[in-house]
């Protein structure tokens, strides 16, 4: 029950990201910069909190196998998801981005059924039906065709990245603790920083739009 509560809380918080991202985009920040600052600020805050509670040596006690897994998880769960979601907002409306992002949870259900032999319960079936009903409503109202195919691709890619992150996290039995979050946001910041450099994007975050980057 506790896991369901935190999952719902995470979904609610993530659904608000699009709203604040649209504000930042309207203030002149690029999608890549928004994703980068969110990841970097999260890393700094979590790292400071970790060092406040624990020793630095505990944070550095990781092996090559763990580092590789953190890198892969950060790529799918932060780089692909953050970047895809934020960039999609520039092309299609926020509600459609959120819908496509979490509709890809069907992939997680399928992978869990195949790999972990998890049962497909009535609740999961109802969720899948709800997703397909949502997709049908979108097509019937012609929402998709009013959008942009690039935006649809980016939002769907973000959802697939998120699903793969959840699946791999469960497969590798990664601990959900501050140490894991530190490394995920560290490598996520590196991936997103590389994206900024490759696209030659100038940073333009100011004190006025900083609060929106914290959300």
Coordinates of C-alpha atoms in Angstrom, one line a residue:
X1 CA 0.0 0.0 0.0
X2 CA 2.9 2.4 0.8
X3 CA 4.4 1.6 -2.6
X4 CA 1.2 2.6 -4.3
X5 CA 1.0 5.8 -2.4
X6 CA 4.5 6.9 -3.3
X7 CA 3.9 5.8 -6.9
X8 CA 0.8 8.0 -7.1
X9 CA 2.7 10.9 -5.4
X10 CA 5.5 10.6 -7.9
X11 CA 3.0 10.6 -10.8
X12 CA 1.3 13.7 -9.5
X13 CA 4.6 15.5 -9.0
X14 CA 5.9 14.5 -12.4
X15 CA 2.6 15.6 -14.1
X16 CA 3.3 19.2 -12.8
X17 CA 6.8 19.3 -14.4
X18 CA 5.2 20.0 -17.8
X19 CA 3.4 23.1 -16.4
X20 CA 6.5 24.6 -15.0
X21 CA 8.5 23.7 -18.0
X22 CA 6.1 25.5 -20.3
X23 CA 6.6 28.6 -18.1
X24 CA 10.4 28.4 -18.4
X25 CA 10.1 27.9 -22.2
X26 CA 8.0 31.0 -22.4
X27 CA 10.7 32.8 -20.6
X28 CA 13.3 31.9 -23.2
X29 CA 15.0 28.8 -21.8
X30 CA 15.6 25.9 -24.2
X31 CA 14.2 22.4 -23.5
X32 CA 17.7 21.1 -23.1
X33 CA 18.7 23.7 -20.6
X34 CA 15.5 23.2 -18.5
X35 CA 16.2 19.4 -18.3
X36 CA 19.9 20.0 -17.4
X37 CA 19.2 22.5 -14.6
X38 CA 16.5 20.3 -13.1
X39 CA 18.9 17.4 -13.0
X40 CA 21.9 19.3 -11.8
X41 CA 20.0 21.2 -9.0
X42 CA 18.5 17.9 -7.8
X43 CA 22.0 16.3 -7.7
X44 CA 23.5 19.2 -5.7
X45 CA 20.6 19.2 -3.2
X46 CA 20.6 15.4 -2.7
X47 CA 24.4 15.3 -2.5
X48 CA 24.5 18.0 0.2
X49 CA 21.8 16.2 2.2
X50 CA 23.7 12.9 1.9
X51 CA 26.9 14.4 3.0
X52 CA 25.1 16.0 5.9
X53 CA 23.9 12.6 7.1
X54 CA 26.7 10.3 6.0
X55 CA 30.4 10.2 5.3
X56 CA 31.8 10.9 1.8
X57 CA 33.6 7.5 1.9
X58 CA 30.2 5.8 2.0
X59 CA 29.2 7.6 -1.2
X60 CA 32.4 6.6 -2.9
X61 CA 32.0 2.9 -2.0
X62 CA 30.8 1.6 -5.4
X63 CA 32.2 -0.9 -7.8
X64 CA 32.4 -0.8 -11.6
X65 CA 29.3 -3.0 -12.1
X66 CA 27.2 -0.6 -10.0
X67 CA 28.6 2.5 -11.8
X68 CA 27.7 1.0 -15.2
X69 CA 24.2 0.2 -14.0
X70 CA 23.8 3.8 -12.7
X71 CA 25.0 5.1 -16.0
X72 CA 22.4 3.0 -18.0
X73 CA 19.6 3.9 -15.6
X74 CA 20.5 7.6 -15.7
X75 CA 20.5 7.5 -19.5
X76 CA 17.0 6.0 -19.8
X77 CA 15.4 7.5 -16.6
X78 CA 16.8 11.0 -16.7
X79 CA 18.4 11.7 -20.1
X80 CA 15.8 10.1 -22.4
X81 CA 12.8 10.8 -20.2
X82 CA 13.7 14.4 -19.0
X83 CA 14.9 15.5 -22.4
X84 CA 12.1 13.9 -24.4
X85 CA 9.4 15.2 -22.1
X86 CA 10.7 18.7 -21.9
X87 CA 11.3 19.0 -25.7
X88 CA 7.9 17.5 -26.5
X89 CA 6.2 20.4 -24.7
X90 CA 7.5 22.7 -27.3
X91 CA 5.6 20.8 -30.0
X92 CA 2.3 19.5 -28.4
X93 CA 0.1 20.4 -25.4
X94 CA 1.1 19.4 -21.9
X95 CA -1.8 17.1 -21.3
X96 CA -1.0 15.0 -24.3
X97 CA 2.7 14.9 -23.3
X98 CA 1.8 13.6 -19.8
X99 CA -0.6 11.1 -21.3
X100 CA 1.9 9.6 -23.7
X101 CA 4.6 9.6 -21.1
X102 CA 2.7 7.4 -18.6
X103 CA 0.8 5.4 -21.3
X104 CA 4.2 3.7 -21.9
X105 CA 3.7 2.0 -18.6
X106 CA 2.1 -0.8 -20.6
X107 CA 5.6 -1.7 -21.8
X108 CA 6.6 -2.1 -18.1
X109 CA 3.7 -4.5 -17.5
X110 CA 4.6 -6.5 -20.6
X111 CA 8.3 -6.8 -19.7
X112 CA 7.4 -7.7 -16.1
X113 CA 5.1 -10.4 -17.4
X114 CA 7.7 -11.9 -19.7
X115 CA 10.8 -11.5 -17.5
X116 CA 9.5 -11.7 -13.9
X117 CA 6.5 -13.8 -14.7
X118 CA 4.3 -11.3 -12.9
X119 CA 0.6 -11.9 -13.1
X120 CA -1.5 -9.6 -15.2
X121 CA -4.2 -8.7 -12.6
X122 CA -7.6 -7.2 -13.1
X123 CA -6.2 -3.8 -12.0
X124 CA -3.5 -4.0 -14.6
X125 CA -6.0 -5.0 -17.3
X126 CA -8.2 -2.0 -16.3
X127 CA -5.2 0.3 -16.6
X128 CA -4.4 -1.0 -20.0
X129 CA -8.0 -0.6 -21.1
X130 CA -8.1 2.9 -19.7
X131 CA -5.0 3.8 -21.8
X132 CA -6.5 2.5 -25.0
X133 CA -9.7 4.4 -24.3
X134 CA -7.6 7.5 -23.8
X135 CA -5.9 7.0 -27.1
X136 CA -9.2 6.4 -28.8
X137 CA -10.6 9.7 -27.3
X138 CA -7.5 11.5 -28.5
X139 CA -7.9 10.3 -32.1
X140 CA -11.7 10.8 -32.1
X141 CA -11.2 14.4 -31.1
X142 CA -8.4 14.8 -33.6
X143 CA -6.0 16.0 -31.0
X144 CA -3.1 14.1 -32.4
X145 CA -3.4 15.7 -35.9
X146 CA -3.5 19.2 -34.4
X147 CA -0.2 18.5 -32.8
X148 CA 3.2 17.7 -34.3
X149 CA 4.6 14.3 -35.2
X150 CA 7.9 15.3 -33.7
X151 CA 6.2 16.1 -30.4
X152 CA 4.4 12.7 -30.4
X153 CA 7.7 10.9 -31.0
X154 CA 9.5 12.8 -28.2
X155 CA 6.8 12.2 -25.7
X156 CA 6.5 8.5 -26.6
X157 CA 10.3 8.1 -26.4
X158 CA 10.3 9.7 -23.0
X159 CA 7.7 7.2 -21.8
X160 CA 9.6 4.3 -23.2
X161 CA 12.8 5.5 -21.5
X162 CA 10.8 5.8 -18.2
X163 CA 9.4 2.2 -18.6
X164 CA 12.9 0.8 -19.3
X165 CA 14.3 2.6 -16.3
X166 CA 11.6 1.0 -14.1
X167 CA 12.2 -2.4 -15.6
X168 CA 16.0 -2.4 -15.3
X169 CA 15.8 -0.9 -11.8
X170 CA 13.7 -3.9 -10.7
X171 CA 15.8 -6.4 -12.7
X172 CA 19.0 -5.3 -11.1
X173 CA 17.3 -4.8 -7.7
X174 CA 18.8 -1.3 -7.3
X175 CA 18.4 0.2 -3.8
X176 CA 16.1 3.2 -3.6
X177 CA 18.2 5.3 -1.4
X178 CA 20.0 8.7 -1.3
X179 CA 23.2 7.1 -2.6
X180 CA 21.5 5.8 -5.7
X181 CA 19.8 9.1 -6.3
X182 CA 23.1 10.9 -6.1
X183 CA 24.7 8.8 -8.8
X184 CA 21.6 8.8 -11.0
X185 CA 21.3 12.6 -11.0
X186 CA 25.1 13.0 -11.4
X187 CA 25.2 10.9 -14.5
X188 CA 22.0 12.4 -15.7
X189 CA 23.5 15.9 -15.4
X190 CA 26.5 14.7 -17.4
X191 CA 24.4 13.3 -20.2
X192 CA 22.2 16.5 -20.3
X193 CA 25.3 18.7 -20.1
X194 CA 26.8 16.9 -23.1
X195 CA 23.5 17.5 -25.0
X196 CA 23.9 21.3 -24.3
X197 CA 27.5 21.3 -25.6
X198 CA 26.6 19.3 -28.7
X199 CA 23.8 21.8 -29.5
X200 CA 25.9 24.8 -28.6
X201 CA 23.2 26.1 -26.2
X202 CA 24.0 29.1 -24.0
X203 CA 22.8 29.0 -20.4
X204 CA 20.3 31.6 -19.6
X205 CA 18.9 30.7 -16.2
X206 CA 18.4 33.7 -13.9
X207 CA 17.2 34.4 -10.3
X208 CA 13.8 35.1 -11.7
X209 CA 13.1 31.7 -13.2
X210 CA 15.2 29.7 -10.8
X211 CA 12.1 28.7 -8.6
X212 CA 10.4 27.1 -11.6
X213 CA 13.6 25.0 -12.2
X214 CA 13.3 23.6 -8.7
X215 CA 9.8 22.1 -9.4

